[in-house]
Coordinates of C-alpha atoms in Angstrom, one line a residue:
M1 CA -34.8 -72.3 -15.7
K2 CA -32.8 -71.4 -12.5
E3 CA -29.7 -73.0 -14.0
D4 CA -30.3 -70.7 -17.1
V5 CA -30.4 -67.5 -15.0
I6 CA -27.4 -68.5 -13.1
E7 CA -25.5 -69.2 -16.3
Q8 CA -26.4 -65.9 -17.8
A9 CA -25.3 -64.1 -14.7
E10 CA -22.1 -65.9 -14.7
F11 CA -21.6 -65.1 -18.4
A12 CA -22.2 -61.4 -17.8
K13 CA -19.1 -61.2 -15.5
Y14 CA -16.7 -61.9 -18.3
D15 CA -15.7 -60.7 -21.6
G16 CA -16.6 -63.3 -24.1
L17 CA -13.5 -62.6 -26.3
T18 CA -10.8 -62.3 -23.8
G19 CA -12.1 -64.1 -20.7
L20 CA -11.3 -61.0 -18.7
Y21 CA -13.8 -59.4 -16.3
S22 CA -16.5 -57.2 -18.0
R23 CA -16.7 -53.5 -17.1
Q24 CA -19.2 -53.6 -14.2
Y25 CA -17.8 -57.0 -12.7
F26 CA -14.3 -55.5 -12.7
F27 CA -15.6 -52.5 -10.9
A28 CA -17.1 -54.8 -8.2
Q29 CA -14.1 -57.1 -7.8
A30 CA -11.7 -54.2 -7.6
E31 CA -13.7 -52.7 -4.8
K32 CA -13.4 -56.0 -2.9
V33 CA -9.6 -56.1 -3.2
L34 CA -9.1 -52.6 -2.3
S35 CA -11.4 -53.2 0.8
T36 CA -9.1 -55.9 2.1
H37 CA -5.7 -54.2 1.3
Q38 CA -4.1 -50.8 1.9
R39 CA -5.7 -48.7 -0.8
K40 CA -2.8 -46.2 -1.2
E41 CA -0.5 -49.0 -2.0
Y42 CA -2.5 -49.8 -5.2
I43 CA -2.8 -48.3 -8.7
V44 CA -5.4 -48.4 -11.5
V45 CA -4.0 -48.8 -15.0
C46 CA -5.6 -48.4 -18.2
S47 CA -4.0 -49.4 -21.6
N48 CA -4.8 -49.7 -25.2
I49 CA -2.9 -50.9 -28.2
V50 CA -1.5 -48.1 -30.6
K51 CA -2.9 -48.2 -34.0
F52 CA -5.0 -51.2 -33.3
K53 CA -7.5 -50.3 -35.9
L54 CA -4.7 -50.9 -38.6
V55 CA -4.5 -54.4 -37.5
N56 CA -8.3 -54.9 -38.3
E57 CA -7.7 -52.9 -41.7
L58 CA -4.8 -54.9 -42.9
F59 CA -5.7 -58.3 -41.6
G60 CA -9.2 -58.3 -40.9
T61 CA -11.4 -58.3 -37.8
S62 CA -10.9 -62.0 -37.2
A63 CA -7.1 -61.2 -36.9
G64 CA -7.9 -58.4 -34.5
D65 CA -9.9 -60.5 -32.3
Y66 CA -7.1 -63.1 -32.2
V67 CA -4.7 -60.5 -31.0
L68 CA -7.1 -59.4 -28.2
K69 CA -7.7 -63.0 -27.3
T70 CA -4.0 -63.6 -27.1
L71 CA -3.5 -60.6 -25.0
G72 CA -6.3 -61.6 -22.8
G73 CA -4.6 -65.1 -22.1
V74 CA -1.4 -63.1 -21.4
V75 CA -3.1 -60.9 -18.8
R76 CA -5.0 -64.0 -17.2
R77 CA -1.7 -65.7 -16.4
W78 CA -0.2 -62.3 -15.0
Q79 CA -3.4 -62.3 -12.8
R80 CA -3.1 -65.9 -11.7
D81 CA 0.5 -65.3 -10.5
S82 CA -0.8 -62.4 -8.2
H83 CA -2.6 -64.8 -5.9
G84 CA -5.7 -62.7 -5.9
R85 CA -4.1 -59.2 -5.6
D86 CA -4.6 -58.2 -9.2
V87 CA -7.8 -57.5 -11.0
F88 CA -8.1 -57.0 -14.8
G89 CA -10.9 -56.4 -17.2
R90 CA -11.7 -55.3 -20.7
F91 CA -13.9 -52.3 -21.4
H92 CA -14.3 -52.5 -25.2
S93 CA -12.1 -52.8 -28.2
D94 CA -8.4 -52.8 -27.5
H95 CA -9.0 -50.9 -24.1
F96 CA -8.0 -52.8 -20.9
V97 CA -8.0 -51.8 -17.2
G98 CA -6.4 -53.3 -14.2
C99 CA -6.1 -52.8 -10.4
M100 CA -2.9 -54.0 -8.8
P101 CA -0.3 -53.3 -6.0
L102 CA 2.1 -50.6 -7.0
G103 CA 5.2 -52.8 -6.9
R104 CA 3.5 -55.3 -9.3
L105 CA 3.7 -52.9 -12.2
H106 CA 7.0 -53.5 -14.1
M107 CA 6.1 -51.5 -17.4
Q108 CA 9.0 -52.4 -19.7
S109 CA 8.8 -56.1 -18.6
F110 CA 5.2 -56.4 -19.2
I111 CA 5.3 -54.5 -22.6
G112 CA 8.3 -56.7 -23.6
Y113 CA 6.4 -60.1 -22.6
C114 CA 3.3 -59.0 -24.6
Q115 CA 5.4 -58.1 -27.6
A116 CA 7.2 -61.2 -27.5
V117 CA 3.9 -63.2 -27.5
L118 CA 2.4 -61.2 -30.3
E119 CA 5.4 -61.6 -32.5
K120 CA 4.5 -65.3 -32.7
L121 CA 1.3 -64.4 -34.5
D122 CA 3.4 -63.4 -37.6
L123 CA 1.4 -60.0 -38.1
N124 CA 4.5 -58.3 -39.6
I125 CA 3.6 -55.3 -37.9
N126 CA 4.8 -53.6 -34.6
V127 CA 2.1 -53.8 -31.7
N128 CA 2.8 -51.1 -29.1
F129 CA 0.9 -50.0 -26.0
T130 CA 0.2 -46.9 -24.1
F131 CA -0.7 -46.7 -20.4
G132 CA -2.5 -44.3 -18.0
I133 CA -1.9 -44.8 -14.4
Y134 CA -3.7 -43.5 -11.3
K135 CA -2.1 -44.0 -7.9
V136 CA -4.9 -44.5 -5.4
N137 CA -4.8 -41.7 -2.6
D138 CA -8.3 -41.0 -1.7
E139 CA -10.2 -43.2 0.5
N140 CA -13.6 -41.9 -0.8
M141 CA -13.1 -42.5 -4.5
T142 CA -14.9 -45.4 -6.2
V143 CA -13.1 -47.6 -8.6
K144 CA -15.0 -46.1 -11.5
E145 CA -13.7 -42.6 -10.6
M146 CA -10.2 -44.0 -10.3
T147 CA -10.5 -45.5 -13.7
D148 CA -11.8 -42.3 -15.1
C149 CA -8.5 -40.7 -13.9
A150 CA -6.5 -43.4 -15.4
I151 CA -8.3 -42.8 -18.7
V152 CA -7.5 -39.1 -18.4
A153 CA -3.8 -40.0 -18.0
L154 CA -4.0 -42.4 -20.9
Q155 CA -5.5 -39.8 -23.3
S156 CA -2.6 -37.5 -22.4
V157 CA 0.1 -39.9 -23.8
T158 CA 1.4 -39.2 -27.2
P159 CA 1.6 -42.3 -29.4
N160 CA 5.2 -43.0 -30.4
G161 CA 6.3 -40.5 -27.9
S162 CA 9.4 -40.7 -25.5
K163 CA 7.2 -42.4 -22.8
P164 CA 4.4 -44.9 -23.4
Y165 CA 2.7 -44.1 -20.1
A166 CA 1.4 -41.1 -18.1
V167 CA 0.7 -40.7 -14.3
Y168 CA -2.3 -38.9 -13.3
D169 CA -1.4 -35.5 -11.8
N170 CA -3.0 -32.2 -10.4
I171 CA -3.2 -30.8 -13.7
M172 CA -5.3 -33.8 -15.0
Q173 CA -7.3 -33.5 -11.9
D174 CA -8.3 -30.0 -12.8
K175 CA -9.3 -31.3 -16.2
I176 CA -11.5 -34.0 -14.5
R177 CA -13.3 -31.4 -12.5
R178 CA -13.9 -29.2 -15.4
D179 CA -15.2 -32.2 -17.4
Q180 CA -17.5 -33.0 -14.6
M181 CA -18.7 -29.4 -14.4
L182 CA -19.3 -29.4 -18.3
A183 CA -21.1 -32.8 -18.2
A184 CA -23.2 -31.7 -15.2
S185 CA -24.4 -28.4 -16.9
M186 CA -24.9 -29.9 -20.5
K187 CA -28.5 -30.7 -20.4
N188 CA -29.4 -27.4 -18.7
S189 CA -27.3 -25.6 -21.4
L190 CA -29.3 -27.3 -24.1
D191 CA -32.5 -26.1 -22.6
S192 CA -31.3 -22.7 -22.1
G193 CA -30.0 -22.2 -25.6
E194 CA -26.3 -21.9 -24.7
F195 CA -25.4 -24.2 -27.6
Q196 CA -25.8 -22.3 -30.9
V197 CA -25.6 -23.8 -34.4
F198 CA -23.1 -22.0 -36.7
Y199 CA -23.1 -22.5 -40.5
Q200 CA -19.9 -22.7 -42.6
P201 CA -20.7 -22.4 -46.3
M202 CA -19.0 -24.5 -48.9
Y203 CA -18.3 -22.9 -52.3
D204 CA -18.1 -24.3 -55.8
F205 CA -14.5 -23.6 -57.3
S206 CA -16.0 -22.9 -60.8
T207 CA -18.8 -20.8 -60.2
K208 CA -17.8 -19.4 -56.8
Q209 CA -21.4 -20.1 -55.6
I210 CA -22.5 -21.6 -52.4
T211 CA -23.5 -25.3 -52.9
R212 CA -24.0 -26.5 -49.4
A213 CA -23.1 -25.6 -45.8
E214 CA -22.0 -27.5 -42.7
A215 CA -23.6 -27.2 -39.3
L216 CA -21.2 -26.5 -36.5
V217 CA -22.0 -26.1 -32.8
R218 CA -20.6 -23.6 -30.4
W219 CA -21.1 -23.6 -26.6
F220 CA -21.5 -20.2 -24.9
H221 CA -21.4 -21.1 -21.0
P222 CA -22.6 -18.4 -18.7
Q223 CA -19.7 -19.2 -16.2
L224 CA -17.0 -20.7 -18.3
G225 CA -17.3 -18.5 -21.3
T226 CA -16.9 -19.9 -24.9
V227 CA -16.1 -23.6 -24.6
R228 CA -14.2 -25.0 -27.6
P229 CA -15.6 -28.0 -29.5
N230 CA -12.6 -30.0 -29.3
E231 CA -13.0 -30.0 -25.5
F232 CA -16.7 -30.7 -25.0
I233 CA -17.2 -33.1 -28.1
P234 CA -14.8 -35.8 -27.0
L235 CA -16.2 -35.5 -23.6
F236 CA -19.7 -36.1 -24.6
E237 CA -18.6 -38.9 -27.0
R238 CA -17.1 -40.7 -23.9
N239 CA -20.1 -40.2 -21.6
G240 CA -22.7 -40.7 -24.3
M241 CA -24.2 -37.3 -24.1
I242 CA -23.2 -36.7 -27.7
V243 CA -26.4 -38.3 -28.8
L244 CA -28.5 -35.5 -27.1
L245 CA -26.2 -32.8 -28.5
D246 CA -26.4 -34.3 -32.1
L247 CA -30.2 -34.6 -31.9
Y248 CA -30.3 -30.8 -30.9
I249 CA -28.2 -29.9 -33.9
W250 CA -30.2 -32.1 -36.4
E251 CA -33.5 -30.6 -35.2
T252 CA -32.2 -26.9 -35.1
V253 CA -31.0 -27.4 -38.8
C254 CA -34.4 -28.9 -39.7
Q255 CA -36.1 -26.0 -38.1
H256 CA -33.8 -23.5 -40.1
Q257 CA -34.6 -25.2 -43.4
R258 CA -38.3 -25.4 -42.8
Q259 CA -38.6 -21.6 -41.8
C260 CA -36.6 -20.7 -45.0
L261 CA -38.9 -22.6 -47.1
D262 CA -41.9 -21.2 -45.6
V263 CA -41.0 -17.6 -46.5
M264 CA -39.4 -18.5 -49.8
R265 CA -35.8 -17.9 -48.8
P266 CA -33.2 -19.7 -50.8
I267 CA -31.7 -22.8 -49.2
V268 CA -28.9 -25.1 -49.7
P269 CA -28.3 -28.6 -48.3
V270 CA -26.9 -28.3 -44.8
S271 CA -24.8 -31.2 -43.5
V272 CA -24.7 -32.4 -39.9
N273 CA -22.2 -34.6 -38.1
V274 CA -23.2 -38.1 -37.0
S275 CA -20.9 -39.4 -34.3
R276 CA -19.8 -43.1 -33.7
V277 CA -22.2 -43.2 -30.6
D278 CA -25.2 -42.3 -32.7
F279 CA -24.6 -45.5 -34.8
Y280 CA -24.8 -47.7 -31.7
H281 CA -28.3 -46.6 -31.2
Q282 CA -30.3 -48.8 -33.5
D283 CA -33.1 -46.1 -34.0
I284 CA -30.9 -43.6 -35.7
V285 CA -32.6 -44.2 -39.0
E286 CA -36.0 -43.8 -37.2
R287 CA -34.9 -40.6 -35.5
L288 CA -33.8 -39.0 -38.7
T289 CA -37.0 -40.1 -40.5
I290 CA -39.1 -38.7 -37.7
L291 CA -37.4 -35.3 -38.0
L292 CA -37.9 -35.0 -41.7
K293 CA -41.7 -36.0 -41.2
K294 CA -42.0 -33.4 -38.3
Y295 CA -40.9 -30.7 -40.5
D296 CA -42.0 -31.8 -43.8
L297 CA -38.7 -31.7 -45.4
P298 CA -37.2 -33.8 -48.4
P299 CA -34.0 -35.8 -47.4
W300 CA -31.7 -33.6 -49.7
V301 CA -32.0 -30.7 -47.3
L302 CA -30.2 -32.6 -44.6
E303 CA -26.9 -34.1 -45.4
L304 CA -25.1 -36.6 -43.1
E305 CA -21.2 -36.5 -42.3
V306 CA -19.4 -39.4 -40.9
T307 CA -15.8 -40.2 -40.3
E308 CA -13.5 -42.8 -41.3
S309 CA -12.8 -43.8 -37.7
V310 CA -16.6 -44.5 -37.2
Y311 CA -16.3 -47.1 -40.2
M312 CA -13.4 -48.8 -38.5
D313 CA -15.3 -49.4 -35.2
D314 CA -18.0 -51.6 -36.7
P315 CA -17.8 -51.8 -40.5
R316 CA -20.6 -54.2 -40.8
Q317 CA -23.1 -52.2 -38.8
M318 CA -22.1 -48.9 -40.4
H319 CA -22.7 -50.4 -43.9
V320 CA -26.3 -51.6 -43.0
I321 CA -27.4 -48.2 -41.4
L322 CA -25.7 -46.1 -44.1
M323 CA -27.6 -48.3 -46.9
Q324 CA -30.9 -47.6 -45.1
L325 CA -30.3 -43.8 -45.0
K326 CA -29.2 -43.9 -48.7
E327 CA -32.4 -45.7 -49.6
L328 CA -34.3 -42.9 -47.9
G329 CA -32.6 -40.3 -50.0
F330 CA -30.0 -39.0 -47.6
H331 CA -26.7 -37.6 -49.2
I332 CA -23.6 -39.2 -47.3
L333 CA -20.3 -37.2 -46.9
M334 CA -17.2 -38.9 -45.6
D335 CA -15.5 -36.4 -43.4
D336 CA -11.6 -36.1 -42.7
F337 CA -11.1 -38.5 -45.8
G338 CA -7.4 -39.6 -45.9
S339 CA -6.8 -39.1 -42.1
G340 CA -7.1 -42.8 -41.3
Y341 CA -6.2 -46.2 -42.6
S342 CA -9.6 -47.3 -44.0
S343 CA -9.9 -45.0 -47.0
L344 CA -9.7 -47.6 -49.9
N345 CA -11.6 -50.4 -48.2
M346 CA -14.2 -47.9 -47.0
L347 CA -14.8 -46.6 -50.6
M348 CA -15.2 -50.2 -51.6
N349 CA -17.9 -51.1 -49.0
L350 CA -19.6 -47.9 -47.9
P351 CA -22.3 -46.0 -49.9
V352 CA -20.9 -42.5 -49.7
D353 CA -21.6 -39.6 -52.1
T354 CA -18.9 -37.1 -51.3
L355 CA -15.5 -37.1 -49.9
K356 CA -14.4 -34.2 -47.7
I357 CA -10.6 -34.3 -47.8
D358 CA -8.9 -33.8 -44.6
M359 CA -7.4 -30.2 -44.2
L360 CA -4.0 -31.7 -43.0
F361 CA -3.0 -32.3 -46.8
I362 CA -3.9 -28.6 -47.8
R363 CA -1.8 -27.2 -44.9
Q364 CA 1.2 -29.2 -45.9
M365 CA 1.2 -28.2 -49.6
D366 CA 3.6 -25.2 -49.0
I367 CA 6.3 -27.6 -47.5
S368 CA 5.6 -30.8 -49.2
Q369 CA 4.9 -31.5 -53.0
R370 CA 3.7 -34.9 -51.9
A371 CA 0.6 -33.2 -50.1
G372 CA -0.6 -31.6 -53.3
D373 CA 0.1 -35.0 -55.3
I374 CA -2.1 -36.8 -52.7
I375 CA -5.0 -34.3 -53.0
G376 CA -4.8 -34.6 -56.8
S377 CA -4.7 -38.4 -56.6
I378 CA -7.8 -38.4 -54.2
V379 CA -9.7 -36.0 -56.7
R380 CA -8.9 -38.3 -59.7
M381 CA -9.9 -41.4 -57.8
A382 CA -13.1 -39.7 -56.7
Q383 CA -14.1 -38.7 -60.4
W384 CA -13.4 -42.4 -61.5
L385 CA -15.9 -43.4 -58.7
N386 CA -18.3 -40.8 -59.6
L387 CA -17.9 -39.1 -56.2
E388 CA -18.1 -35.4 -55.4
T389 CA -14.9 -33.8 -53.5
V390 CA -14.8 -31.1 -50.9
M391 CA -11.6 -29.7 -49.7
E392 CA -11.5 -28.7 -46.1
G393 CA -9.3 -26.0 -44.7
V394 CA -9.0 -23.7 -47.8
E395 CA -7.3 -20.6 -46.6
T396 CA -5.7 -18.8 -49.6
R397 CA -6.4 -17.8 -53.2
T398 CA -3.5 -19.9 -54.4
Q399 CA -4.9 -23.0 -52.8
S400 CA -8.2 -22.3 -54.3
E401 CA -6.9 -21.8 -57.8
Y402 CA -4.8 -25.2 -57.4
L403 CA -7.9 -27.0 -56.3
K404 CA -10.0 -25.6 -59.2
N405 CA -7.4 -26.8 -61.7
I406 CA -7.2 -30.2 -60.5
G407 CA -10.9 -30.6 -60.8
C408 CA -11.9 -30.6 -57.1
N409 CA -15.6 -29.6 -56.9
T410 CA -15.9 -27.7 -53.7
G411 CA -14.1 -25.8 -51.1
Q412 CA -14.6 -25.0 -47.3
G413 CA -12.4 -22.8 -45.3
Y414 CA -11.6 -19.3 -44.1
Y415 CA -10.8 -18.1 -47.6
F416 CA -14.5 -18.5 -48.4
S417 CA -16.0 -18.0 -44.9
K418 CA -15.5 -18.9 -41.4
P419 CA -18.4 -20.4 -39.4
I420 CA -21.0 -17.7 -39.0
S421 CA -24.2 -17.4 -36.9
E422 CA -27.7 -18.3 -38.2
S423 CA -28.6 -14.7 -38.7
D424 CA -25.5 -13.9 -40.5
F425 CA -25.8 -17.1 -42.8
L426 CA -29.5 -16.1 -43.6
H427 CA -28.1 -12.7 -44.7
L428 CA -25.5 -14.3 -46.8
M429 CA -28.2 -16.6 -48.4
D430 CA -30.5 -13.5 -49.1
E431 CA -27.7 -12.1 -51.4
Y432 CA -26.9 -15.5 -52.9
T433 CA -27.7 -15.7 -56.6
P434 CA -27.2 -19.2 -58.4
P435 CA -25.6 -19.3 -61.7
A436 CA -27.8 -18.8 -64.7
S437 CA -27.3 -19.4 -68.4
E438 CA -26.8 -16.2 -70.6
E439 CA -29.4 -17.5 -73.0
I440 CA -32.0 -17.1 -70.5
I441 CA -31.1 -13.8 -68.8
N442 CA -30.4 -11.9 -72.2
T443 CA -33.1 -13.1 -74.5
D444 CA -36.8 -12.2 -74.5
Y445 CA -39.2 -15.1 -74.0
N446 CA -40.7 -16.1 -77.4
M447 CA -40.4 -19.2 -79.6
S448 CA -36.9 -18.3 -80.6
C449 CA -35.8 -18.3 -77.0
Y450 CA -37.5 -21.5 -76.4
K451 CA -35.7 -23.1 -79.3
T452 CA -32.3 -21.6 -78.0
I453 CA -33.1 -23.2 -74.5
M454 CA -33.7 -26.6 -76.3
A455 CA -30.5 -26.4 -78.1
Y456 CA -28.8 -25.4 -74.8
D457 CA -30.2 -28.3 -72.9
R458 CA -30.1 -31.4 -75.1
K459 CA -31.6 -33.8 -72.5
I460 CA -34.8 -31.7 -72.5
M461 CA -34.9 -31.6 -76.3
G462 CA -34.8 -35.4 -76.4
L463 CA -38.0 -35.4 -74.4
L464 CA -40.1 -33.3 -76.9
D465 CA -41.5 -36.2 -78.9
L466 CA -42.7 -38.0 -75.8
L467 CA -44.4 -35.4 -73.8
N468 CA -48.0 -34.2 -73.7
G469 CA -47.7 -30.7 -72.3
I470 CA -44.9 -28.4 -72.2
G471 CA -44.6 -25.0 -70.4
L472 CA -42.1 -22.4 -69.7
Y473 CA -42.6 -20.5 -66.6
E474 CA -41.3 -17.6 -64.5
L475 CA -41.6 -17.8 -60.7
K476 CA -41.5 -14.3 -59.3
N477 CA -42.8 -13.1 -55.9
S478 CA -44.6 -16.3 -55.4
T479 CA -46.5 -15.9 -58.5
L480 CA -46.1 -18.5 -61.4
I481 CA -46.4 -17.0 -64.8
L482 CA -46.6 -18.9 -68.1
L483 CA -44.3 -17.6 -70.7
W484 CA -44.5 -20.1 -73.5
A485 CA -46.6 -23.3 -74.0
N486 CA -46.8 -25.9 -76.7
H487 CA -50.1 -27.2 -78.1
G488 CA -50.3 -30.2 -76.0
Y489 CA -50.4 -27.9 -73.1
A490 CA -53.6 -26.1 -74.4
Q491 CA -55.3 -29.5 -75.0
I492 CA -54.8 -30.4 -71.5
W493 CA -56.3 -27.3 -69.9
G494 CA -58.0 -25.6 -72.8
R495 CA -56.1 -22.3 -72.0
H496 CA -52.6 -20.9 -72.3
T497 CA -52.2 -19.2 -68.9
L498 CA -51.6 -19.6 -65.2
S499 CA -51.9 -15.9 -64.4
T500 CA -54.6 -15.0 -62.1
S501 CA -54.7 -11.3 -63.2
N502 CA -57.5 -12.0 -65.6
D503 CA -60.4 -13.9 -64.5
G504 CA -59.0 -15.6 -61.3
W505 CA -58.7 -19.0 -62.8
N506 CA -55.8 -21.0 -61.5
P507 CA -55.1 -24.7 -62.6
I508 CA -53.4 -25.4 -59.3
Q509 CA -55.8 -26.5 -56.5
P510 CA -55.1 -24.3 -53.4
A511 CA -54.3 -27.3 -51.1
D512 CA -51.5 -28.3 -53.6
Q513 CA -49.8 -24.9 -54.0
I514 CA -47.3 -25.7 -51.5
I515 CA -46.4 -28.8 -53.3
V516 CA -45.7 -27.2 -56.4
Q517 CA -43.7 -24.4 -54.9
R518 CA -41.5 -26.8 -52.8
S519 CA -40.9 -29.1 -55.9
L520 CA -39.7 -25.9 -57.9
E521 CA -37.5 -25.0 -54.9
Q522 CA -35.9 -28.6 -54.9
A523 CA -35.4 -28.4 -58.7
K524 CA -33.5 -25.0 -58.3
W525 CA -31.2 -25.9 -55.4
K526 CA -30.6 -29.7 -56.3
K527 CA -29.9 -28.6 -60.0
E528 CA -31.7 -31.5 -61.2
T529 CA -35.1 -32.5 -62.8
V530 CA -37.7 -33.0 -60.1
S531 CA -40.9 -35.0 -60.5
F532 CA -44.1 -34.5 -58.5
T533 CA -47.8 -35.0 -58.7
Y534 CA -50.6 -32.5 -57.8
H535 CA -54.3 -31.7 -58.2
S536 CA -55.4 -29.4 -60.9
I537 CA -58.5 -27.8 -62.3
H538 CA -59.5 -27.8 -66.0
Y539 CA -60.7 -24.4 -67.4
D540 CA -64.2 -25.9 -67.5
G541 CA -64.1 -26.7 -63.8
H542 CA -63.4 -30.5 -63.5
S543 CA -60.8 -31.8 -61.3
M544 CA -57.5 -33.4 -62.6
L545 CA -54.6 -35.3 -61.2
M546 CA -51.3 -34.1 -63.0
Y547 CA -47.8 -35.6 -63.0
A548 CA -45.2 -32.9 -63.8
R549 CA -41.2 -32.8 -64.1
A550 CA -39.7 -29.4 -63.4
H551 CA -36.3 -28.5 -64.7
Y552 CA -34.6 -25.1 -63.3
L553 CA -33.0 -23.1 -66.2
G554 CA -31.9 -19.8 -64.6
M555 CA -33.0 -16.3 -63.8
R556 CA -34.7 -13.5 -65.5
N557 CA -35.6 -10.1 -64.0
N558 CA -35.0 -11.7 -60.5
G559 CA -37.4 -14.3 -61.3
D560 CA -36.7 -18.0 -61.5
V561 CA -37.3 -19.7 -64.8
Y562 CA -38.5 -23.3 -65.2
L563 CA -39.3 -25.8 -68.1
I564 CA -42.1 -28.1 -67.0
T565 CA -43.5 -30.9 -68.6
F566 CA -47.0 -32.3 -67.8
F567 CA -49.0 -35.6 -68.1
D568 CA -52.7 -36.0 -67.4
L569 CA -53.3 -38.8 -64.9
T570 CA -56.9 -38.4 -64.2
D571 CA -58.2 -41.3 -66.3
W572 CA -55.3 -43.5 -65.2
S573 CA -56.2 -42.8 -61.5
C574 CA -59.6 -44.3 -61.9
L575 CA -58.1 -47.8 -63.0

């Protein structure tokens, strides 16, 4: 038993793939080295492989692991030659860190040596490196803090730029301090409501109607003013705080949707971003499920956006989690599609429903014919795969018309609307009117209208011979009014009415009124037939269990019109 504990402790010191020190053990060993040498003669270096994800994509994760293992061997040999003055570790993926004397760093020689070794692997791809360097000059800093400085320098390096490295300086130091201030105030800002959710609508190119919206976060800091998302989101992803922020956004959106449904406001699905860190938490599916139950919401009101880069981090885990979310009824959008290297492989393996095409392509259309051709190719591919498409970054009418003509479903961008506050979004949705068929708007509700509707929707017409009861309804001011019913309907309830204006009889039990209401709302906004069960009351007073299917048809005099079919399950429920 004691030997097992010792073995596990020893194993935790090293990275299993490369044989280098693990993150925490690197910090401990580097502290020891610095304590026995002149600290100011040392540097901390962080490095990564440029476009390493491309290696995984083209050759598979086993090839990527082989590259990392090979590099680990190169670095270990380098470390042995230092006679204990160098310390190296692997943090994650292709990110390595080292602590060494300043004079030991021969950048070009090291890069050349690594590239020569990798060329023997016959990958047929150039493998390049970038480095961030911190020169130790503060006796009081921990190795972890020094490493953070080196990472900041690394992040400032432009891939394929003139220099593959950057040295930490005063400007970067100011950024570190600002990042520390932002991280320290994040939780308090969440509690104080300084983070606000904005909504950016997405519009159907054909109908010019809102079909969904994206939830975007804004940070109004009392001392720093408005903090841009491209500053604080990467920071929170690095330190893990993004999980708290994402949960806050998800819950805020659920609250918004629930409040709208409670007061009969129209809603559309709202998509929320799911970061790569969220997928590292095994309870992400449980967290989303708990939120839906807490606010009594169906999954379609909360859509989930993920990026291609998340898929590349851990394809297998992503597939498992997204399949679980799909089975629960969530709609999955792939954000920034086309910006990475995993597009085709991702489509083959991941259960996505909608592609959000990266705005880079639409921005390049004026100067590159190929950009427009690429958009058209993506749209056609999506149509073949039965996927919806959303074009991000639409800013002009010309772009909108082009996208409509090539069959793109939806647009998002400043041409339609910038991200707006919740109150402005509510006002926008209050003015929103979904498209309706002219047959419904311009025709009185009688038998001839019903026949017109049946001809208009052949799917419903095909059900006529199978259905027991059929009713045509208008929902207006929370009151459901029967406009027409067939003979089977009369046989079910013994009466042709749902109006409460005569004798107060209502065939929907009070406790199930909300079930019927929400089901009709779902049929309207999802634009598809919705099934539900509820408890009813026969005209003679006995209780009934009903199964219904509601199909939204359009509007009439500011009321919503539905065709609902009914089956009496009362006798079946006793079996």
